[in-house]
Amino acid sequence: MIRVCTTEDVPKGTAVSADVDGTQIAIVHAEDDNFYAIYDECSHEQIALSEGEIDGCTLECWLHGSRFDLRTGEPTGLPATVPVPVYPVEVHDGDIYISLEPMGERQ
Ligand code: FES
């Protein structure tokens, strides 16, 4: 796991973009109080998802409004149809760590 930032760097309801060993990752503090890590680029066009809106456990792309489930990376609405990688997150002593091994099997 790689230490990315502290929990205080990401207030609830916000996302920050971080370069993690050369991969741009959005660290999201969702409304369920959990932290999530998702690849910081929409699968529709090259738009930073970290600049979008958090709604529940989804992150909405500001350009065309596709929402991505932060737990799976799956888009929940068009125009995006391809999932975005999501990464395991752990919090220890106020520090946020992620693994750059994406989670889950996706078809
Ligand atoms: S660029 Fe994200 S939905 Fe179109």
mmCIF file of N, CA and C and ligand atoms in Angstrom:
data_model
loop_
_atom_site.group_PDB
_atom_site.id
_atom_site.type_symbol
_atom_site.label_atom_id
_atom_site.label_comp_id
_atom_site.label_asym_id
_atom_site.label_seq_id
_atom_site.Cartn_x
_atom_site.Cartn_y
_atom_site.Cartn_z
ATOM 1 N N MET A 1 0.857 -1.195 0.000
ATOM 2 C CA MET A 1 0.000 0.000 0.000
ATOM 3 C C MET A 1 0.892 1.243 0.000
ATOM 4 N N ILE A 2 0.377 2.262 -0.627
ATOM 5 C CA ILE A 2 1.144 3.506 -0.758
ATOM 6 C C ILE A 2 0.406 4.607 0.001
ATOM 7 N N ARG A 3 1.115 5.331 0.845
ATOM 8 C CA ARG A 3 0.483 6.432 1.563
ATOM 9 C C ARG A 3 0.260 7.594 0.600
ATOM 10 N N VAL A 4 -0.975 8.119 0.598
ATOM 11 C CA VAL A 4 -1.320 9.158 -0.369
ATOM 12 C C VAL A 4 -1.483 10.515 0.301
ATOM 13 N N CYS A 5 -2.229 10.561 1.396
ATOM 14 C CA CYS A 5 -2.505 11.831 2.058
ATOM 15 C C CYS A 5 -3.121 11.510 3.411
ATOM 16 N N THR A 6 -3.569 12.533 4.117
ATOM 17 C CA THR A 6 -4.240 12.291 5.391
ATOM 18 C C THR A 6 -5.748 12.431 5.192
ATOM 19 N N THR A 7 -6.496 11.888 6.131
ATOM 20 C CA THR A 7 -7.956 11.999 6.034
ATOM 21 C C THR A 7 -8.387 13.466 6.096
ATOM 22 N N GLU A 8 -7.607 14.288 6.780
ATOM 23 C CA GLU A 8 -7.970 15.710 6.880
ATOM 24 C C GLU A 8 -7.806 16.437 5.553
ATOM 25 N N ASP A 9 -7.021 15.868 4.668
ATOM 26 C CA ASP A 9 -6.853 16.492 3.347
ATOM 27 C C ASP A 9 -8.102 16.343 2.487
ATOM 28 N N VAL A 10 -9.001 15.429 2.874
ATOM 29 C CA VAL A 10 -10.166 15.125 2.043
ATOM 30 C C VAL A 10 -11.436 15.225 2.889
ATOM 31 N N PRO A 11 -11.942 16.443 3.094
ATOM 32 C CA PRO A 11 -13.162 16.579 3.895
ATOM 33 C C PRO A 11 -14.325 15.811 3.275
ATOM 34 N N LYS A 12 -15.264 15.414 4.123
ATOM 35 C CA LYS A 12 -16.422 14.645 3.654
ATOM 36 C C LYS A 12 -17.125 15.384 2.514
ATOM 37 N N GLY A 13 -17.455 14.619 1.489
ATOM 38 C CA GLY A 13 -18.160 15.206 0.351
ATOM 39 C C GLY A 13 -17.239 15.825 -0.680
ATOM 40 N N THR A 14 -15.929 15.600 -0.528
ATOM 41 C CA THR A 14 -14.996 16.158 -1.513
ATOM 42 C C THR A 14 -14.115 15.056 -2.094
ATOM 43 N N ALA A 15 -13.415 15.436 -3.157
ATOM 44 C CA ALA A 15 -12.449 14.541 -3.786
ATOM 45 C C ALA A 15 -11.179 15.326 -4.054
ATOM 46 N N VAL A 16 -10.053 14.666 -3.903
ATOM 47 C CA VAL A 16 -8.798 15.300 -4.286
ATOM 48 C C VAL A 16 -8.106 14.400 -5.300
ATOM 49 N N SER A 17 -7.344 15.035 -6.161
ATOM 50 C CA SER A 17 -6.592 14.303 -7.159
ATOM 51 C C SER A 17 -5.174 14.130 -6.666
ATOM 52 N N ALA A 18 -4.646 12.933 -6.817
ATOM 53 C CA ALA A 18 -3.286 12.669 -6.352
ATOM 54 C C ALA A 18 -2.543 11.866 -7.402
ATOM 55 N N ASP A 19 -1.280 12.190 -7.567
ATOM 56 C CA ASP A 19 -0.416 11.403 -8.437
ATOM 57 C C ASP A 19 0.202 10.312 -7.566
ATOM 58 N N VAL A 20 -0.184 9.071 -7.813
ATOM 59 C CA VAL A 20 0.321 7.958 -7.014
ATOM 60 C C VAL A 20 1.246 7.139 -7.906
ATOM 61 N N ASP A 21 2.527 7.328 -7.725
ATOM 62 C CA ASP A 21 3.526 6.627 -8.547
ATOM 63 C C ASP A 21 3.217 6.756 -10.032
ATOM 64 N N GLY A 22 2.800 7.934 -10.450
ATOM 65 C CA GLY A 22 2.582 8.179 -11.871
ATOM 66 C C GLY A 22 1.172 7.905 -12.350
ATOM 67 N N THR A 23 0.304 7.409 -11.472
ATOM 68 C CA THR A 23 -1.097 7.189 -11.843
ATOM 69 C C THR A 23 -1.952 8.239 -11.150
ATOM 70 N N GLN A 24 -2.788 8.929 -11.934
ATOM 71 C CA GLN A 24 -3.625 9.968 -11.339
ATOM 72 C C GLN A 24 -4.861 9.322 -10.708
ATOM 73 N N ILE A 25 -5.023 9.521 -9.428
ATOM 74 C CA ILE A 25 -6.088 8.866 -8.673
ATOM 75 C C ILE A 25 -6.928 9.929 -7.976
ATOM 76 N N ALA A 26 -8.238 9.751 -8.003
ATOM 77 C CA ALA A 26 -9.124 10.600 -7.214
ATOM 78 C C ALA A 26 -9.389 9.899 -5.887
ATOM 79 N N ILE A 27 -9.043 10.575 -4.793
ATOM 80 C CA ILE A 27 -9.367 10.082 -3.456
ATOM 81 C C ILE A 27 -10.655 10.785 -3.041
ATOM 82 N N VAL A 28 -11.671 9.984 -2.719
ATOM 83 C CA VAL A 28 -13.009 10.527 -2.488
ATOM 84 C C VAL A 28 -13.456 10.200 -1.069
ATOM 85 N N HIS A 29 -13.959 11.202 -0.377
ATOM 86 C CA HIS A 29 -14.567 10.991 0.942
ATOM 87 C C HIS A 29 -16.073 11.053 0.730
ATOM 88 N N ALA A 30 -16.672 9.891 0.634
ATOM 89 C CA ALA A 30 -18.078 9.825 0.234
ATOM 90 C C ALA A 30 -19.001 10.105 1.404
ATOM 91 N N GLU A 31 -20.279 10.228 1.062
ATOM 92 C CA GLU A 31 -21.273 10.567 2.073
ATOM 93 C C GLU A 31 -21.542 9.416 3.038
ATOM 94 N N ASP A 32 -21.083 8.200 2.705
ATOM 95 C CA ASP A 32 -21.208 7.087 3.661
ATOM 96 C C ASP A 32 -20.031 7.085 4.634
ATOM 97 N N ASP A 33 -19.203 8.133 4.574
ATOM 98 C CA ASP A 33 -18.055 8.325 5.458
ATOM 99 C C ASP A 33 -16.844 7.485 5.100
ATOM 100 N N ASN A 34 -16.947 6.689 4.047
ATOM 101 C CA ASN A 34 -15.789 5.909 3.630
ATOM 102 C C ASN A 34 -14.955 6.683 2.614
ATOM 103 N N PHE A 35 -13.699 6.258 2.523
ATOM 104 C CA PHE A 35 -12.800 6.814 1.515
ATOM 105 C C PHE A 35 -12.689 5.812 0.371
ATOM 106 N N TYR A 36 -12.683 6.346 -0.840
ATOM 107 C CA TYR A 36 -12.570 5.514 -2.035
ATOM 108 C C TYR A 36 -11.484 6.071 -2.939
ATOM 109 N N ALA A 37 -10.922 5.184 -3.744
ATOM 110 C CA ALA A 37 -9.922 5.601 -4.721
ATOM 111 C C ALA A 37 -10.381 5.125 -6.090
ATOM 112 N N ILE A 38 -10.437 6.040 -7.029
ATOM 113 C CA ILE A 38 -10.884 5.721 -8.380
ATOM 114 C C ILE A 38 -9.956 6.420 -9.365
ATOM 115 N N TYR A 39 -9.692 5.749 -10.475
ATOM 116 C CA TYR A 39 -8.840 6.343 -11.501
ATOM 117 C C TYR A 39 -9.429 7.689 -11.902
ATOM 118 N N ASP A 40 -8.544 8.704 -11.952
ATOM 119 C CA ASP A 40 -9.078 10.066 -12.078
ATOM 120 C C ASP A 40 -9.274 10.475 -13.531
ATOM 121 N N GLU A 41 -9.969 9.620 -14.266
ATOM 122 C CA GLU A 41 -10.323 10.020 -15.630
ATOM 123 C C GLU A 41 -11.582 9.283 -16.038
ATOM 124 N N CYS A 42 -12.533 10.050 -16.531
ATOM 125 C CA CYS A 42 -13.780 9.477 -17.031
ATOM 126 C C CYS A 42 -13.469 8.500 -18.170
ATOM 127 N N SER A 43 -14.281 7.453 -18.299
ATOM 128 C CA SER A 43 -14.056 6.484 -19.383
ATOM 129 C C SER A 43 -14.704 6.957 -20.676
ATOM 130 N N HIS A 44 -15.365 8.096 -20.651
ATOM 131 C CA HIS A 44 -16.033 8.609 -21.849
ATOM 132 C C HIS A 44 -15.115 9.575 -22.590
ATOM 133 N N GLU A 45 -14.630 10.593 -21.891
ATOM 134 C CA GLU A 45 -13.625 11.478 -22.452
ATOM 135 C C GLU A 45 -12.604 11.764 -21.363
ATOM 136 N N GLN A 46 -11.553 12.477 -21.727
ATOM 137 C CA GLN A 46 -10.468 12.683 -20.766
ATOM 138 C C GLN A 46 -10.804 13.828 -19.816
ATOM 139 N N ILE A 47 -11.658 13.514 -18.868
ATOM 140 C CA ILE A 47 -12.111 14.501 -17.892
ATOM 141 C C ILE A 47 -11.759 13.983 -16.506
ATOM 142 N N ALA A 48 -11.222 14.869 -15.671
ATOM 143 C CA ALA A 48 -10.860 14.467 -14.305
ATOM 144 C C ALA A 48 -12.124 14.260 -13.480
ATOM 145 N N LEU A 49 -12.331 13.039 -13.015
ATOM 146 C CA LEU A 49 -13.521 12.754 -12.203
ATOM 147 C C LEU A 49 -13.454 13.478 -10.860
ATOM 148 N N SER A 50 -12.234 13.789 -10.401
ATOM 149 C CA SER A 50 -12.104 14.463 -9.103
ATOM 150 C C SER A 50 -12.724 15.860 -9.132
ATOM 151 N N GLU A 51 -12.987 16.381 -10.324
ATOM 152 C CA GLU A 51 -13.619 17.704 -10.418
ATOM 153 C C GLU A 51 -15.140 17.597 -10.446
ATOM 154 N N GLY A 52 -15.642 16.370 -10.337
ATOM 155 C CA GLY A 52 -17.083 16.177 -10.405
ATOM 156 C C GLY A 52 -17.744 16.228 -9.044
ATOM 157 N N GLU A 53 -19.018 15.897 -9.053
ATOM 158 C CA GLU A 53 -19.843 15.971 -7.839
ATOM 159 C C GLU A 53 -19.970 14.604 -7.206
ATOM 160 N N ILE A 54 -19.891 14.572 -5.878
ATOM 161 C CA ILE A 54 -20.116 13.328 -5.160
ATOM 162 C C ILE A 54 -21.587 13.252 -4.787
ATOM 163 N N ASP A 55 -22.175 12.104 -5.067
ATOM 164 C CA ASP A 55 -23.578 11.908 -4.708
ATOM 165 C C ASP A 55 -23.699 10.514 -4.116
ATOM 166 N N GLY A 56 -23.900 10.434 -2.813
ATOM 167 C CA GLY A 56 -23.939 9.132 -2.161
ATOM 168 C C GLY A 56 -22.624 8.418 -2.354
ATOM 169 N N CYS A 57 -22.687 7.228 -2.963
ATOM 170 C CA CYS A 57 -21.475 6.460 -3.234
ATOM 171 C C CYS A 57 -21.093 6.540 -4.697
ATOM 172 N N THR A 58 -21.474 7.632 -5.353
ATOM 173 C CA THR A 58 -21.088 7.782 -6.747
ATOM 174 C C THR A 58 -20.369 9.110 -6.945
ATOM 175 N N LEU A 59 -19.597 9.139 -8.022
ATOM 176 C CA LEU A 59 -18.907 10.354 -8.432
ATOM 177 C C LEU A 59 -19.408 10.668 -9.830
ATOM 178 N N GLU A 60 -19.883 11.885 -9.998
ATOM 179 C CA GLU A 60 -20.496 12.257 -11.278
ATOM 180 C C GLU A 60 -19.505 13.046 -12.112
ATOM 181 N N CYS A 61 -19.354 12.635 -13.358
ATOM 182 C CA CYS A 61 -18.526 13.390 -14.299
ATOM 183 C C CYS A 61 -19.247 14.691 -14.630
ATOM 184 N N TRP A 62 -18.542 15.815 -14.514
ATOM 185 C CA TRP A 62 -19.228 17.108 -14.685
ATOM 186 C C TRP A 62 -19.549 17.397 -16.148
ATOM 187 N N LEU A 63 -18.883 16.692 -17.079
ATOM 188 C CA LEU A 63 -19.085 17.093 -18.474
ATOM 189 C C LEU A 63 -20.421 16.598 -19.030
ATOM 190 N N HIS A 64 -20.672 15.293 -18.930
ATOM 191 C CA HIS A 64 -21.926 14.766 -19.496
ATOM 192 C C HIS A 64 -22.779 14.050 -18.454
ATOM 193 N N GLY A 65 -22.317 14.013 -17.217
ATOM 194 C CA GLY A 65 -23.188 13.540 -16.144
ATOM 195 C C GLY A 65 -23.234 12.052 -15.894
ATOM 196 N N SER A 66 -22.331 11.269 -16.483
ATOM 197 C CA SER A 66 -22.290 9.857 -16.082
ATOM 198 C C SER A 66 -21.837 9.778 -14.636
ATOM 199 N N ARG A 67 -22.427 8.843 -13.899
ATOM 200 C CA ARG A 67 -22.012 8.619 -12.521
ATOM 201 C C ARG A 67 -21.317 7.283 -12.424
ATOM 202 N N PHE A 68 -20.254 7.259 -11.619
ATOM 203 C CA PHE A 68 -19.507 6.021 -11.423
ATOM 204 C C PHE A 68 -19.644 5.594 -9.977
ATOM 205 N N ASP A 69 -19.995 4.308 -9.801
ATOM 206 C CA ASP A 69 -20.100 3.761 -8.455
ATOM 207 C C ASP A 69 -18.687 3.646 -7.873
ATOM 208 N N LEU A 70 -18.452 4.281 -6.739
ATOM 209 C CA LEU A 70 -17.108 4.320 -6.163
ATOM 210 C C LEU A 70 -16.662 2.953 -5.663
ATOM 211 N N ARG A 71 -17.609 2.025 -5.453
ATOM 212 C CA ARG A 71 -17.254 0.699 -4.955
ATOM 213 C C ARG A 71 -16.839 -0.228 -6.075
ATOM 214 N N THR A 72 -17.373 0.002 -7.273
ATOM 215 C CA THR A 72 -17.114 -0.913 -8.379
ATOM 216 C C THR A 72 -16.503 -0.238 -9.599
ATOM 217 N N GLY A 73 -16.629 1.074 -9.701
ATOM 218 C CA GLY A 73 -16.170 1.785 -10.885
ATOM 219 C C GLY A 73 -17.148 1.734 -12.041
ATOM 220 N N GLU A 74 -18.289 1.036 -11.829
ATOM 221 C CA GLU A 74 -19.262 0.887 -12.913
ATOM 222 C C GLU A 74 -20.013 2.196 -13.146
ATOM 223 N N PRO A 75 -20.219 2.570 -14.416
ATOM 224 C CA PRO A 75 -21.071 3.716 -14.679
ATOM 225 C C PRO A 75 -22.526 3.343 -14.406
ATOM 226 N N THR A 76 -23.274 4.244 -13.790
ATOM 227 C CA THR A 76 -24.675 3.944 -13.512
ATOM 228 C C THR A 76 -25.587 4.629 -14.518
ATOM 229 N N GLY A 77 -25.000 5.345 -15.455
ATOM 230 C CA GLY A 77 -25.820 5.981 -16.481
ATOM 231 C C GLY A 77 -24.973 6.406 -17.655
ATOM 232 N N LEU A 78 -25.627 6.585 -18.795
ATOM 233 C CA LEU A 78 -24.942 7.005 -20.016
ATOM 234 C C LEU A 78 -24.465 8.452 -19.863
ATOM 235 N N PRO A 79 -23.521 8.909 -20.704
ATOM 236 C CA PRO A 79 -23.003 8.242 -21.901
ATOM 237 C C PRO A 79 -21.842 7.271 -21.653
ATOM 238 N N ALA A 80 -21.230 7.266 -20.489
ATOM 239 C CA ALA A 80 -20.126 6.336 -20.280
ATOM 240 C C ALA A 80 -20.678 4.919 -20.157
ATOM 241 N N THR A 81 -19.990 3.950 -20.737
ATOM 242 C CA THR A 81 -20.430 2.557 -20.654
ATOM 243 C C THR A 81 -19.339 1.658 -20.081
ATOM 244 N N VAL A 82 -18.125 2.193 -19.986
ATOM 245 C CA VAL A 82 -16.981 1.379 -19.567
ATOM 246 C C VAL A 82 -16.626 1.752 -18.132
ATOM 247 N N PRO A 83 -16.402 0.743 -17.268
ATOM 248 C CA PRO A 83 -16.031 1.067 -15.896
ATOM 249 C C PRO A 83 -14.675 1.754 -15.790
ATOM 250 N N VAL A 84 -14.498 2.469 -14.716
ATOM 251 C CA VAL A 84 -13.227 3.121 -14.397
ATOM 252 C C VAL A 84 -12.584 2.302 -13.275
ATOM 253 N N PRO A 85 -11.272 2.073 -13.325
ATOM 254 C CA PRO A 85 -10.655 1.278 -12.251
ATOM 255 C C PRO A 85 -10.835 1.908 -10.875
ATOM 256 N N VAL A 86 -11.110 1.058 -9.900
ATOM 257 C CA VAL A 86 -11.137 1.494 -8.500
ATOM 258 C C VAL A 86 -10.090 0.687 -7.737
ATOM 259 N N TYR A 87 -9.590 1.271 -6.673
ATOM 260 C CA TYR A 87 -8.438 0.714 -5.976
ATOM 261 C C TYR A 87 -8.753 0.533 -4.495
ATOM 262 N N PRO A 88 -8.141 -0.488 -3.882
ATOM 263 C CA PRO A 88 -8.352 -0.682 -2.441
ATOM 264 C C PRO A 88 -7.783 0.488 -1.633
ATOM 265 N N VAL A 89 -8.515 0.855 -0.601
ATOM 266 C CA VAL A 89 -8.111 1.954 0.292
ATOM 267 C C VAL A 89 -8.067 1.436 1.722
ATOM 268 N N GLU A 90 -7.054 1.842 2.452
ATOM 269 C CA GLU A 90 -7.015 1.579 3.894
ATOM 270 C C GLU A 90 -6.663 2.875 4.605
ATOM 271 N N VAL A 91 -7.236 3.036 5.794
ATOM 272 C CA VAL A 91 -6.931 4.205 6.611
ATOM 273 C C VAL A 91 -6.280 3.714 7.893
ATOM 274 N N HIS A 92 -5.106 4.246 8.177
ATOM 275 C CA HIS A 92 -4.396 3.912 9.415
ATOM 276 C C HIS A 92 -3.935 5.202 10.074
ATOM 277 N N ASP A 93 -4.356 5.397 11.309
ATOM 278 C CA ASP A 93 -3.902 6.567 12.074
ATOM 279 C C ASP A 93 -4.049 7.868 11.290
ATOM 280 N N GLY A 94 -5.164 8.001 10.592
ATOM 281 C CA GLY A 94 -5.420 9.263 9.898
ATOM 282 C C GLY A 94 -4.714 9.405 8.566
ATOM 283 N N ASP A 95 -3.995 8.374 8.155
ATOM 284 C CA ASP A 95 -3.360 8.413 6.843
ATOM 285 C C ASP A 95 -4.095 7.486 5.886
ATOM 286 N N ILE A 96 -4.202 7.918 4.631
ATOM 287 C CA ILE A 96 -4.899 7.139 3.612
ATOM 288 C C ILE A 96 -3.865 6.428 2.740
ATOM 289 N N TYR A 97 -4.039 5.125 2.623
ATOM 290 C CA TYR A 97 -3.152 4.301 1.800
ATOM 291 C C TYR A 97 -3.975 3.660 0.702
ATOM 292 N N ILE A 98 -3.399 3.538 -0.475
ATOM 293 C CA ILE A 98 -4.084 2.783 -1.518
ATOM 294 C C ILE A 98 -3.118 1.780 -2.146
ATOM 295 N N SER A 99 -3.720 0.799 -2.804
ATOM 296 C CA SER A 99 -2.944 -0.132 -3.606
ATOM 297 C C SER A 99 -3.231 0.203 -5.059
ATOM 298 N N LEU A 100 -2.202 0.126 -5.905
ATOM 299 C CA LEU A 100 -2.415 0.421 -7.327
ATOM 300 C C LEU A 100 -2.864 -0.810 -8.104
ATOM 301 N N GLU A 101 -3.166 -1.893 -7.395
ATOM 302 C CA GLU A 101 -3.758 -3.083 -8.019
ATOM 303 C C GLU A 101 -5.265 -2.861 -8.052
ATOM 304 N N PRO A 102 -5.873 -2.626 -9.214
ATOM 305 C CA PRO A 102 -7.324 -2.361 -9.234
ATOM 306 C C PRO A 102 -8.123 -3.517 -8.648
ATOM 307 N N MET A 103 -9.281 -3.188 -8.106
ATOM 308 C CA MET A 103 -10.128 -4.187 -7.451
ATOM 309 C C MET A 103 -11.035 -4.881 -8.446
ATOM 310 N N GLY A 104 -11.437 -6.090 -8.051
ATOM 311 C CA GLY A 104 -12.573 -6.741 -8.700
ATOM 312 C C GLY A 104 -12.292 -7.270 -10.096
ATOM 313 N N GLU A 105 -13.176 -8.165 -10.535
ATOM 314 C CA GLU A 105 -13.091 -8.608 -11.914
ATOM 315 C C GLU A 105 -14.161 -7.856 -12.684
ATOM 316 N N ARG A 106 -13.754 -7.328 -13.781
ATOM 317 C CA ARG A 106 -14.725 -6.623 -14.628
ATOM 318 C C ARG A 106 -14.746 -7.301 -15.975
ATOM 319 N N GLN A 107 -15.931 -7.375 -16.542
ATOM 320 C CA GLN A 107 -16.050 -7.997 -17.860
ATOM 321 C C GLN A 107 -15.599 -6.996 -18.909
HETATM 322 S S1 FES B 1 -16.651 12.964 -20.326
HETATM 323 FE FE1 FES B 1 -17.482 12.015 -18.567
HETATM 324 S S2 FES B 1 -19.501 11.528 -19.179
HETATM 325 FE FE2 FES B 1 -18.661 12.413 -20.957
#
